[in-house]
Amino acid sequence: CRHDSEKSVHHVLCKILLKQRGNCLPSDDDFLAVRLGTGNVEAERKIKYKEQERLEVEDDLQLIPEQIYNAEKILENAPVVCDFKEANAVGIIGSDDARFSLFKNIVIDLVARQYHTDLRLFFISDKENKGKLSWLRFLPHVYNAASGVRNIVCDDESKTRIFDYLYKELSQRNKENAK
């Protein structure tokens, strides 16, 4: 019995340590939220003020609430975050080098903050870019224990194997959700 309680304590401590290191759990609001950089972002908290029906010429204080509202409506140099949990699809435009750099940043952010059993990554590439993606094979998030391969599609053989696995996995999930 003591052994089971030690496991429970260990499990709770591991969860606490993972949260302190920045790892997200699937139940967290910021799970799969990736910081893309900084920029101008609309404020989530809106400032509420009562608009004046008529302005008094002598009273300069009447204009201050509207000025504060307009000044704080857009936050400058704020973190720009993409929530992949909410996004159905995300497209990246720009030069090849800029897109690949952003792609690497997204992958590194995901694998650094998400535990590999909570997140499985799949990559699809053409043969010309196969070498650029070779570093991905070292990530535990890419290893597929069910099929014993890495989730990287770059030729016909890997395409067949990975797409078959994905089809079976998604079919199974649909059956479970239908119940």
mmCIF file of C-alpha atoms in Angstrom:
data_model
loop_
_atom_site.group_PDB
_atom_site.id
_atom_site.type_symbol
_atom_site.label_atom_id
_atom_site.label_comp_id
_atom_site.label_asym_id
_atom_site.label_seq_id
_atom_site.Cartn_x
_atom_site.Cartn_y
_atom_site.Cartn_z
ATOM 1 C CA CYS A 1 0.000 0.000 0.000
ATOM 2 C CA ARG A 2 2.870 2.347 0.790
ATOM 3 C CA HIS A 3 4.271 1.709 -2.684
ATOM 4 C CA ASP A 4 1.020 2.920 -4.354
ATOM 5 C CA SER A 5 0.978 6.130 -2.329
ATOM 6 C CA GLU A 6 4.601 6.777 -3.273
ATOM 7 C CA LYS A 7 3.654 6.390 -6.943
ATOM 8 C CA SER A 8 0.787 8.865 -6.484
ATOM 9 C CA VAL A 9 3.038 11.399 -4.807
ATOM 10 C CA HIS A 10 5.654 10.881 -7.507
ATOM 11 C CA HIS A 11 2.996 11.381 -10.220
ATOM 12 C CA VAL A 12 1.757 14.630 -8.606
ATOM 13 C CA LEU A 13 5.316 15.905 -8.133
ATOM 14 C CA CYS A 14 6.138 15.135 -11.774
ATOM 15 C CA LYS A 15 3.065 17.084 -12.896
ATOM 16 C CA ILE A 16 4.087 20.051 -10.738
ATOM 17 C CA LEU A 17 7.658 19.956 -12.028
ATOM 18 C CA LEU A 18 6.476 19.710 -15.632
ATOM 19 C CA LYS A 19 4.248 22.763 -15.157
ATOM 20 C CA GLN A 20 7.115 24.716 -13.592
ATOM 21 C CA ARG A 21 9.367 23.874 -16.547
ATOM 22 C CA GLY A 22 6.711 25.189 -18.897
ATOM 23 C CA ASN A 23 5.266 21.886 -20.100
ATOM 24 C CA CYS A 24 1.589 22.023 -20.884
ATOM 25 C CA LEU A 25 -0.972 19.359 -20.200
ATOM 26 C CA PRO A 26 -3.737 18.691 -22.757
ATOM 27 C CA SER A 27 -6.254 20.124 -20.281
ATOM 28 C CA ASP A 28 -4.388 23.470 -20.070
ATOM 29 C CA ASP A 29 -5.721 26.535 -21.890
ATOM 30 C CA ASP A 30 -2.335 27.121 -23.529
ATOM 31 C CA PHE A 31 -1.839 23.536 -24.750
ATOM 32 C CA LEU A 32 -0.678 23.759 -28.391
ATOM 33 C CA ALA A 33 -0.441 27.560 -28.197
ATOM 34 C CA VAL A 34 2.761 28.642 -29.945
ATOM 35 C CA ARG A 35 4.393 32.043 -29.716
ATOM 36 C CA LEU A 36 5.234 33.200 -33.231
ATOM 37 C CA GLY A 37 6.869 36.499 -32.313
ATOM 38 C CA THR A 38 5.766 39.994 -31.347
ATOM 39 C CA GLY A 39 3.515 42.474 -33.052
ATOM 40 C CA ASN A 40 0.404 44.595 -32.733
ATOM 41 C CA VAL A 41 -2.434 42.662 -31.111
ATOM 42 C CA GLU A 42 -5.970 43.733 -30.315
ATOM 43 C CA ALA A 43 -6.455 43.849 -26.539
ATOM 44 C CA GLU A 44 -8.557 41.013 -25.151
ATOM 45 C CA ARG A 45 -9.839 43.149 -22.296
ATOM 46 C CA LYS A 46 -11.796 46.070 -23.678
ATOM 47 C CA ILE A 47 -11.908 49.315 -21.775
ATOM 48 C CA LYS A 48 -15.489 50.329 -21.144
ATOM 49 C CA TYR A 49 -16.454 53.935 -20.829
ATOM 50 C CA LYS A 50 -19.610 55.961 -21.133
ATOM 51 C CA GLU A 51 -19.656 58.118 -24.231
ATOM 52 C CA GLN A 52 -20.620 61.710 -23.568
ATOM 53 C CA GLU A 53 -23.916 62.749 -25.099
ATOM 54 C CA ARG A 54 -22.876 66.360 -25.206
ATOM 55 C CA LEU A 55 -19.462 67.846 -24.724
ATOM 56 C CA GLU A 56 -18.763 70.738 -22.396
ATOM 57 C CA VAL A 57 -16.242 73.037 -24.021
ATOM 58 C CA GLU A 58 -14.532 73.946 -20.746
ATOM 59 C CA ASP A 59 -14.170 70.366 -19.441
ATOM 60 C CA ASP A 60 -11.014 68.731 -20.860
ATOM 61 C CA LEU A 61 -11.461 65.700 -18.573
ATOM 62 C CA GLN A 62 -14.437 64.502 -20.637
ATOM 63 C CA LEU A 63 -12.129 63.477 -23.491
ATOM 64 C CA ILE A 64 -9.733 61.376 -21.380
ATOM 65 C CA PRO A 65 -11.800 58.121 -21.233
ATOM 66 C CA GLU A 66 -12.103 57.981 -25.024
ATOM 67 C CA GLN A 67 -8.398 58.814 -25.440
ATOM 68 C CA ILE A 68 -7.419 55.988 -23.074
ATOM 69 C CA TYR A 69 -9.782 53.620 -24.910
ATOM 70 C CA ASN A 70 -8.227 54.462 -28.288
ATOM 71 C CA ALA A 71 -4.649 54.309 -26.958
ATOM 72 C CA GLU A 72 -5.083 50.880 -25.329
ATOM 73 C CA LYS A 73 -7.233 49.218 -28.018
ATOM 74 C CA ILE A 74 -4.144 47.832 -29.803
ATOM 75 C CA LEU A 75 -1.189 46.520 -27.811
ATOM 76 C CA GLU A 76 2.168 47.118 -29.481
ATOM 77 C CA ASN A 77 5.054 44.626 -29.238
ATOM 78 C CA ALA A 78 2.762 42.048 -27.662
ATOM 79 C CA PRO A 79 3.286 38.287 -28.036
ATOM 80 C CA VAL A 80 1.621 36.936 -31.181
ATOM 81 C CA VAL A 81 0.305 33.457 -30.405
ATOM 82 C CA CYS A 82 -1.171 30.810 -32.696
ATOM 83 C CA ASP A 83 -3.503 28.390 -30.917
ATOM 84 C CA PHE A 84 -3.195 25.161 -32.895
ATOM 85 C CA LYS A 85 -5.868 23.552 -30.744
ATOM 86 C CA GLU A 86 -8.425 26.019 -32.122
ATOM 87 C CA ALA A 87 -7.036 26.371 -35.662
ATOM 88 C CA ASN A 88 -8.259 23.924 -38.277
ATOM 89 C CA ALA A 89 -5.455 24.782 -40.686
ATOM 90 C CA VAL A 90 -2.562 27.242 -40.666
ATOM 91 C CA GLY A 91 -0.742 28.560 -43.718
ATOM 92 C CA ILE A 92 2.655 30.236 -43.730
ATOM 93 C CA ILE A 93 3.665 32.578 -46.546
ATOM 94 C CA GLY A 94 7.005 34.155 -47.328
ATOM 95 C CA SER A 95 10.376 33.153 -48.713
ATOM 96 C CA ASP A 96 11.533 29.544 -48.361
ATOM 97 C CA ASP A 97 14.110 30.466 -45.739
ATOM 98 C CA ALA A 98 11.649 32.542 -43.680
ATOM 99 C CA ARG A 99 8.991 29.815 -43.791
ATOM 100 C CA PHE A 100 11.478 27.105 -42.804
ATOM 101 C CA SER A 101 12.786 29.244 -39.943
ATOM 102 C CA LEU A 102 9.250 29.796 -38.637
ATOM 103 C CA PHE A 103 8.494 26.090 -39.100
ATOM 104 C CA LYS A 104 11.538 25.163 -36.960
ATOM 105 C CA ASN A 105 10.517 27.664 -34.280
ATOM 106 C CA ILE A 106 6.991 26.230 -34.167
ATOM 107 C CA VAL A 107 8.252 22.647 -33.898
ATOM 108 C CA ILE A 108 10.794 23.521 -31.204
ATOM 109 C CA ASP A 109 8.185 25.443 -29.200
ATOM 110 C CA LEU A 110 5.759 22.502 -29.403
ATOM 111 C CA VAL A 111 8.254 19.809 -28.426
ATOM 112 C CA ALA A 112 9.776 21.908 -25.643
ATOM 113 C CA ARG A 113 6.447 22.588 -23.943
ATOM 114 C CA GLN A 114 4.403 19.466 -24.730
ATOM 115 C CA TYR A 115 5.256 16.019 -23.361
ATOM 116 C CA HIS A 116 5.824 13.450 -26.110
ATOM 117 C CA THR A 117 2.981 11.173 -24.941
ATOM 118 C CA ASP A 118 0.542 14.120 -25.180
ATOM 119 C CA LEU A 119 1.570 15.226 -28.672
ATOM 120 C CA ARG A 120 2.401 13.224 -31.776
ATOM 121 C CA LEU A 121 3.813 15.076 -34.752
ATOM 122 C CA PHE A 122 3.520 14.041 -38.408
ATOM 123 C CA PHE A 123 5.518 15.620 -41.224
ATOM 124 C CA ILE A 124 4.994 15.440 -44.976
ATOM 125 C CA SER A 125 7.741 16.547 -47.348
ATOM 126 C CA ASP A 126 8.793 16.114 -50.934
ATOM 127 C CA LYS A 127 12.017 14.276 -51.763
ATOM 128 C CA GLU A 128 13.906 17.514 -52.440
ATOM 129 C CA ASN A 129 13.436 18.740 -48.842
ATOM 130 C CA LYS A 130 14.022 15.386 -47.167
ATOM 131 C CA GLY A 131 17.479 16.425 -45.956
ATOM 132 C CA LYS A 132 16.146 19.591 -44.325
ATOM 133 C CA LEU A 133 13.864 17.512 -42.137
ATOM 134 C CA SER A 134 16.398 14.883 -41.038
ATOM 135 C CA TRP A 135 16.754 16.517 -37.593
ATOM 136 C CA LEU A 136 13.089 15.736 -36.869
ATOM 137 C CA ARG A 137 13.771 12.013 -36.596
ATOM 138 C CA PHE A 138 15.452 12.559 -33.220
ATOM 139 C CA LEU A 139 12.314 14.008 -31.617
ATOM 140 C CA PRO A 140 10.377 11.565 -29.421
ATOM 141 C CA HIS A 141 7.157 13.281 -30.578
ATOM 142 C CA VAL A 142 7.755 11.884 -34.069
ATOM 143 C CA TYR A 143 8.294 8.253 -33.114
ATOM 144 C CA ASN A 144 5.274 6.036 -33.756
ATOM 145 C CA ALA A 145 5.365 3.146 -31.277
ATOM 146 C CA ALA A 146 2.362 1.454 -32.908
ATOM 147 C CA SER A 147 4.069 1.061 -36.292
ATOM 148 C CA GLY A 148 7.712 1.291 -35.183
ATOM 149 C CA VAL A 149 8.573 4.110 -37.600
ATOM 150 C CA ARG A 150 9.014 7.867 -37.532
ATOM 151 C CA ASN A 151 6.026 9.954 -38.635
ATOM 152 C CA ILE A 152 7.882 11.552 -41.532
ATOM 153 C CA VAL A 153 6.501 11.118 -45.050
ATOM 154 C CA CYS A 154 9.044 11.732 -47.799
ATOM 155 C CA ASP A 155 8.575 8.874 -50.293
ATOM 156 C CA ASP A 156 5.895 6.452 -51.507
ATOM 157 C CA GLU A 157 6.744 3.749 -48.971
ATOM 158 C CA SER A 158 6.559 6.064 -45.958
ATOM 159 C CA LYS A 159 3.451 7.726 -47.401
ATOM 160 C CA THR A 160 1.607 4.410 -47.585
ATOM 161 C CA ARG A 161 2.663 3.347 -44.099
ATOM 162 C CA ILE A 162 1.907 6.640 -42.340
ATOM 163 C CA PHE A 163 -1.331 7.391 -44.199
ATOM 164 C CA ASP A 164 -2.621 3.870 -43.452
ATOM 165 C CA TYR A 165 -1.835 4.404 -39.791
ATOM 166 C CA LEU A 166 -3.540 7.823 -39.776
ATOM 167 C CA TYR A 167 -6.619 6.428 -41.521
ATOM 168 C CA LYS A 168 -6.943 3.628 -38.950
ATOM 169 C CA GLU A 169 -6.346 6.001 -36.029
ATOM 170 C CA LEU A 170 -8.890 8.576 -37.225
ATOM 171 C CA SER A 171 -11.450 5.853 -38.012
ATOM 172 C CA GLN A 172 -11.022 4.459 -34.504
ATOM 173 C CA ARG A 173 -11.460 7.913 -32.968
ATOM 174 C CA ASN A 174 -14.608 8.527 -35.026
ATOM 175 C CA LYS A 175 -16.059 5.227 -33.791
ATOM 176 C CA GLU A 176 -15.249 6.139 -30.183
ATOM 177 C CA ASN A 177 -16.792 9.609 -30.560
ATOM 178 C CA ALA A 178 -19.937 8.169 -32.151
ATOM 179 C CA LYS A 179 -20.657 6.027 -29.077
#
